[in-house]
PDB file of C-alpha atoms in Angstrom:
ATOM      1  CA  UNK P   8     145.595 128.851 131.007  1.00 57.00           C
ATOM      2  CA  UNK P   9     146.216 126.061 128.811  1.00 62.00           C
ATOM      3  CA  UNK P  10     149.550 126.429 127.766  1.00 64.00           C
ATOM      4  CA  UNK P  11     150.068 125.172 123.822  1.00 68.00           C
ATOM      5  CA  UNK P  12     153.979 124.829 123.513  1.00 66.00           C
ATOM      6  CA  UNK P  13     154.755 125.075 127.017  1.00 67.00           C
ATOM      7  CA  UNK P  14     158.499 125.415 126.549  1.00 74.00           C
ATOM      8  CA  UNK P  15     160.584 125.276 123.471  1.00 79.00           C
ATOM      9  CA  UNK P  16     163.785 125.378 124.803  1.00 83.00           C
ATOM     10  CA  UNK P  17     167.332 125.425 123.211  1.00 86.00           C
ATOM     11  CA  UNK P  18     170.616 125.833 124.876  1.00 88.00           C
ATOM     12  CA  UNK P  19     170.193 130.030 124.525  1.00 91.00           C
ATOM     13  CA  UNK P  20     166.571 130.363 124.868  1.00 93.00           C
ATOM     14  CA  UNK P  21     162.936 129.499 125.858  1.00 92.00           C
ATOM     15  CA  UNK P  22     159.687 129.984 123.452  1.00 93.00           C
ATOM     16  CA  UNK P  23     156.080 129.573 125.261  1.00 93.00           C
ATOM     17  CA  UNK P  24     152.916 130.206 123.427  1.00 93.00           C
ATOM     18  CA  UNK P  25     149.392 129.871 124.845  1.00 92.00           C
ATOM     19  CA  UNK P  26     146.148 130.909 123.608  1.00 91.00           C
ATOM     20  CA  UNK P  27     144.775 133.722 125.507  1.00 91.00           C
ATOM     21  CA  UNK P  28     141.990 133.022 127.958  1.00 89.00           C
ATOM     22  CA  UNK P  29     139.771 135.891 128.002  1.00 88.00           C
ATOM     23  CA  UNK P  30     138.382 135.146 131.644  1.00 85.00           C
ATOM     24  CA  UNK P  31     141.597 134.522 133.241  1.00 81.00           C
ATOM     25  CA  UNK P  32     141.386 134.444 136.816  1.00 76.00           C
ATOM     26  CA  UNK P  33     144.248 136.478 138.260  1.00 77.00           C
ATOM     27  CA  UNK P  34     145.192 138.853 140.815  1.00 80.00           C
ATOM     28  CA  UNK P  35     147.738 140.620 138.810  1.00 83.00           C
ATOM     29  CA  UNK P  36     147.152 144.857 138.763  1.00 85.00           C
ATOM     30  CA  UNK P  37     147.604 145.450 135.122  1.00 86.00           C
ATOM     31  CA  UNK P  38     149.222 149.230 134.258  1.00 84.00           C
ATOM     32  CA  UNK P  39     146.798 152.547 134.904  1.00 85.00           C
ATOM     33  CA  UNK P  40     147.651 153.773 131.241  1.00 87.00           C
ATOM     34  CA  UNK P  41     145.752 150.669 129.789  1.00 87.00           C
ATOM     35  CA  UNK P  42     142.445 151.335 129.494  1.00 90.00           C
ATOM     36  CA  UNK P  43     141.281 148.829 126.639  1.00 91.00           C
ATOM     37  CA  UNK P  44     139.435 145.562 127.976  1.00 89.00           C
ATOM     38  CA  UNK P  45     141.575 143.922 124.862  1.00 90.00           C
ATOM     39  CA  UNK P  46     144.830 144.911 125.717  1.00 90.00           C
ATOM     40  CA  UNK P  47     144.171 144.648 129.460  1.00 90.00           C
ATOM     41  CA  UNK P  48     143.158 141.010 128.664  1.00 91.00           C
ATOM     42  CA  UNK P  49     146.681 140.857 126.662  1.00 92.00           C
ATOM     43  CA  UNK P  50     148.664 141.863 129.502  1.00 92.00           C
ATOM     44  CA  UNK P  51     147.238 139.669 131.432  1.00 92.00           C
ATOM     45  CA  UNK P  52     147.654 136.455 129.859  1.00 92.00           C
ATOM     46  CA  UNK P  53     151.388 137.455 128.591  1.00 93.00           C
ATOM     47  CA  UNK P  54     152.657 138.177 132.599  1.00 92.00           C
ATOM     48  CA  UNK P  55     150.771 134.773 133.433  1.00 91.00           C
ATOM     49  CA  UNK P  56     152.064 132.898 131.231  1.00 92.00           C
ATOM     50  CA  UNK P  57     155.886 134.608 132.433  1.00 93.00           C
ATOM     51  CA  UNK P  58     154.753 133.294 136.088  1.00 90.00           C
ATOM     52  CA  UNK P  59     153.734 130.105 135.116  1.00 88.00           C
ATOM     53  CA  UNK P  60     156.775 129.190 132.879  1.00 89.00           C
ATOM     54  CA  UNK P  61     159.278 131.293 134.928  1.00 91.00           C
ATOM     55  CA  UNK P  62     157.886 131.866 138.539  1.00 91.00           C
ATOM     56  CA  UNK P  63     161.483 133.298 139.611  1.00 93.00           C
ATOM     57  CA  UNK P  64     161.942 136.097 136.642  1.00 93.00           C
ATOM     58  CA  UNK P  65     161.481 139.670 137.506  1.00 93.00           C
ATOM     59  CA  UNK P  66     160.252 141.590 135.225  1.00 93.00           C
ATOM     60  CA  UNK P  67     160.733 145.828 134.904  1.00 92.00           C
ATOM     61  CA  UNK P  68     160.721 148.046 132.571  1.00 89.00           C
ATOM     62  CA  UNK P  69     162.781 150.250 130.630  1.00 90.00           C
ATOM     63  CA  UNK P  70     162.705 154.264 129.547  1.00 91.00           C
ATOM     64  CA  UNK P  71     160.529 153.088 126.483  1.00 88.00           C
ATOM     65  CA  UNK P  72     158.226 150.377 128.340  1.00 83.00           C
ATOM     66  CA  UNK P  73     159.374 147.810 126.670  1.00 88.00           C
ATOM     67  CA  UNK P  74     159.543 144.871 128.855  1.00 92.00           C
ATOM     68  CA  UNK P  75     163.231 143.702 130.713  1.00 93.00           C
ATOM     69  CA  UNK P  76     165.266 141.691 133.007  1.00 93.00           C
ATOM     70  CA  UNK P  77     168.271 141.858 135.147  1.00 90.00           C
ATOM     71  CA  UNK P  78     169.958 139.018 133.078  1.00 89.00           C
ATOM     72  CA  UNK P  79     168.409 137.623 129.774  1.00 92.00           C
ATOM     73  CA  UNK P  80     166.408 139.132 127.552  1.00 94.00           C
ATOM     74  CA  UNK P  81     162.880 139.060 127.090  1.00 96.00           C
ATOM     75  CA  UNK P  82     160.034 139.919 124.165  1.00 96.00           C
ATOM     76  CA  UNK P  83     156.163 139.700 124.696  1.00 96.00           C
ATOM     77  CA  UNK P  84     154.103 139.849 121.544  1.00 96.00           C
ATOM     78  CA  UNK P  85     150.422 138.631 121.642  1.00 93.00           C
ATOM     79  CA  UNK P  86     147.160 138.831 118.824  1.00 89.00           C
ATOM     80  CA  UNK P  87     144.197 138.264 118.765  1.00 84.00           C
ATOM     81  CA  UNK P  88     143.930 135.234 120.378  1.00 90.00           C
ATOM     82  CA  UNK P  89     147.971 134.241 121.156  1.00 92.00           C
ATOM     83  CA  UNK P  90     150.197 135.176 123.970  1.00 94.00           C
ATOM     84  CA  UNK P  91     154.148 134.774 123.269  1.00 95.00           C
ATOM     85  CA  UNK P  92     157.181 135.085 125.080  1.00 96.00           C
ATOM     86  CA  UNK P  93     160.676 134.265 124.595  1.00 96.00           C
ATOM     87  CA  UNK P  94     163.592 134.401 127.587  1.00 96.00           C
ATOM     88  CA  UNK P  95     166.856 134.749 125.867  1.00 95.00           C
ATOM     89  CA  UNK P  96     170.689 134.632 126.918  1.00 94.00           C
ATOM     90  CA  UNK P  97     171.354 136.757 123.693  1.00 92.00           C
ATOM     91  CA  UNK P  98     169.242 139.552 122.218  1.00 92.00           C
ATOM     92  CA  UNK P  99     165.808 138.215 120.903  1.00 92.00           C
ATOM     93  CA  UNK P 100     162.873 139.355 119.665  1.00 94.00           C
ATOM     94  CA  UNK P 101     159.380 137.643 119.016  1.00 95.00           C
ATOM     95  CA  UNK P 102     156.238 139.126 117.178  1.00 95.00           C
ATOM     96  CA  UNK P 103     153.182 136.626 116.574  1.00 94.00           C
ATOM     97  CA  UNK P 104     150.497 138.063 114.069  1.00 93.00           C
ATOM     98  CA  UNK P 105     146.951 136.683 112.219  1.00 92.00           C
ATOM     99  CA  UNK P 106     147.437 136.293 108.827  1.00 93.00           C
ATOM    100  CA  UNK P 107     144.809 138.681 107.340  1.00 93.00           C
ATOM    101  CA  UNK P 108     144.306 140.585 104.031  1.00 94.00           C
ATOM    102  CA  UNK P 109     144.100 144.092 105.111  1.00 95.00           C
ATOM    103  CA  UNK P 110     147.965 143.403 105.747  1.00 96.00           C
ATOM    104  CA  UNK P 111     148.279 143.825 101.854  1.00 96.00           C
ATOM    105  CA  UNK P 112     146.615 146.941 102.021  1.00 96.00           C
ATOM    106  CA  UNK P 113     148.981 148.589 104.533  1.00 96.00           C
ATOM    107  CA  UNK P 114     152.251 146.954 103.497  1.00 96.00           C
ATOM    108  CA  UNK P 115     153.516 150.448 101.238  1.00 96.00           C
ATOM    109  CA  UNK P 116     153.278 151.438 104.398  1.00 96.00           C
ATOM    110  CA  UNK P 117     155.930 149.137 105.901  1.00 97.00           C
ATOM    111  CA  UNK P 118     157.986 147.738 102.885  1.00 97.00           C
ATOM    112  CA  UNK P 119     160.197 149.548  99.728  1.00 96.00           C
ATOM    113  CA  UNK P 120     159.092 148.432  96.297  1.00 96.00           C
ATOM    114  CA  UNK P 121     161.433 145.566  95.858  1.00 96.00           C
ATOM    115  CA  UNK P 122     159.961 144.190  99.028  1.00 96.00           C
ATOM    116  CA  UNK P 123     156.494 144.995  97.520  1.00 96.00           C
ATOM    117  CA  UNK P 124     157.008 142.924  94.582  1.00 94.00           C
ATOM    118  CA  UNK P 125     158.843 139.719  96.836  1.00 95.00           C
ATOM    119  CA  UNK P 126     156.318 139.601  99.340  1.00 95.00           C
ATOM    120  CA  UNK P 127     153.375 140.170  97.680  1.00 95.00           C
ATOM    121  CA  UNK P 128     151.174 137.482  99.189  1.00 96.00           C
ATOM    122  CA  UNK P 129     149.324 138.001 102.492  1.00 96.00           C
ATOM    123  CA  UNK P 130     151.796 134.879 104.114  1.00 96.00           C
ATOM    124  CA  UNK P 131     154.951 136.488 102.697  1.00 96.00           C
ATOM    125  CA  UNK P 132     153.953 140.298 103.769  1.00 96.00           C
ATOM    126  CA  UNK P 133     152.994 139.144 107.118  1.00 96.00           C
ATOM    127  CA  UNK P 134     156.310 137.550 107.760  1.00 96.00           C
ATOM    128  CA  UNK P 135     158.020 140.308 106.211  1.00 96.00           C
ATOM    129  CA  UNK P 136     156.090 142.651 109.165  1.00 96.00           C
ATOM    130  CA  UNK P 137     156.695 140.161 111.744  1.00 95.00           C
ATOM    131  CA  UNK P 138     160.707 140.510 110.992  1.00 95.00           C
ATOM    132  CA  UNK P 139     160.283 144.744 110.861  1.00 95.00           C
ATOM    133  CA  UNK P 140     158.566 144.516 114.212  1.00 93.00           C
ATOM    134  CA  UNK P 141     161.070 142.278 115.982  1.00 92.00           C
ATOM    135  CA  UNK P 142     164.185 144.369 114.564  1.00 89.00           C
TER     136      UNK P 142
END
């Protein structure tokens, strides 16, 4: 796995990013519940990119799946072809997505009409997602 920013690190947390390797060599036993070759793929890269930037962190899970530790706090997002997590003393949140034009399409989904009208561009809407997701 070729890691891209293998540690952006500040004195609360630490970013890594990588681009997912779709024939990663592993012995890691994803979930039973996933059952997609993408997502399984996902998974994958995300937990070996958490063992090769923090072999000590131990990982569980809590009554929602959502991904946790015993001290700091941890989000996973990944797309298409990105894996990202950040390790946090404070709350934190991270959600990576391509910019695409079908997001322009779905945003009454997602955002109130003032929000329609400020982010109306497929750059702006995207962000404006990205920031929904991670809250």
């Amino acid at each position: 796995m070729k890691t891209i920013f293998k540690k952006i690190k500040n004195n609360t947390f630490t970013l890594a990013i990588d681009v997912i390797d779709t024939k990663l060599n592993h012995q890691l036993k994803p979930p039973e519940n996933l059952k997609n070759e993408n997502k399984i793929i996902e998974w994958v890269n995300s937990r070996q990119l958490i063992k090769n930037i923090w072999p000590d962190l131990i990982l569980s899970y809590n009554k929602y799946g959502a991904p946790q530790t015993q001290k700091e706090a941890i989000s996973i997002s990944h797309t298409k072809k990105y894996v990202s997590v950040i390790v946090s003393e404070k709350k934190a949140s991270i959600d990576i997505e391509k910019i695409q034009s079908k997001i322009l399409k779905i945003s009454p989904k997602f955002m109130n009409d003032m929000e329609l009208i400020k982010f109306s561009s497929e750059i702006n809407a995207t962000i404006c997602w990205c920031a929904k997701e991670c809250m």
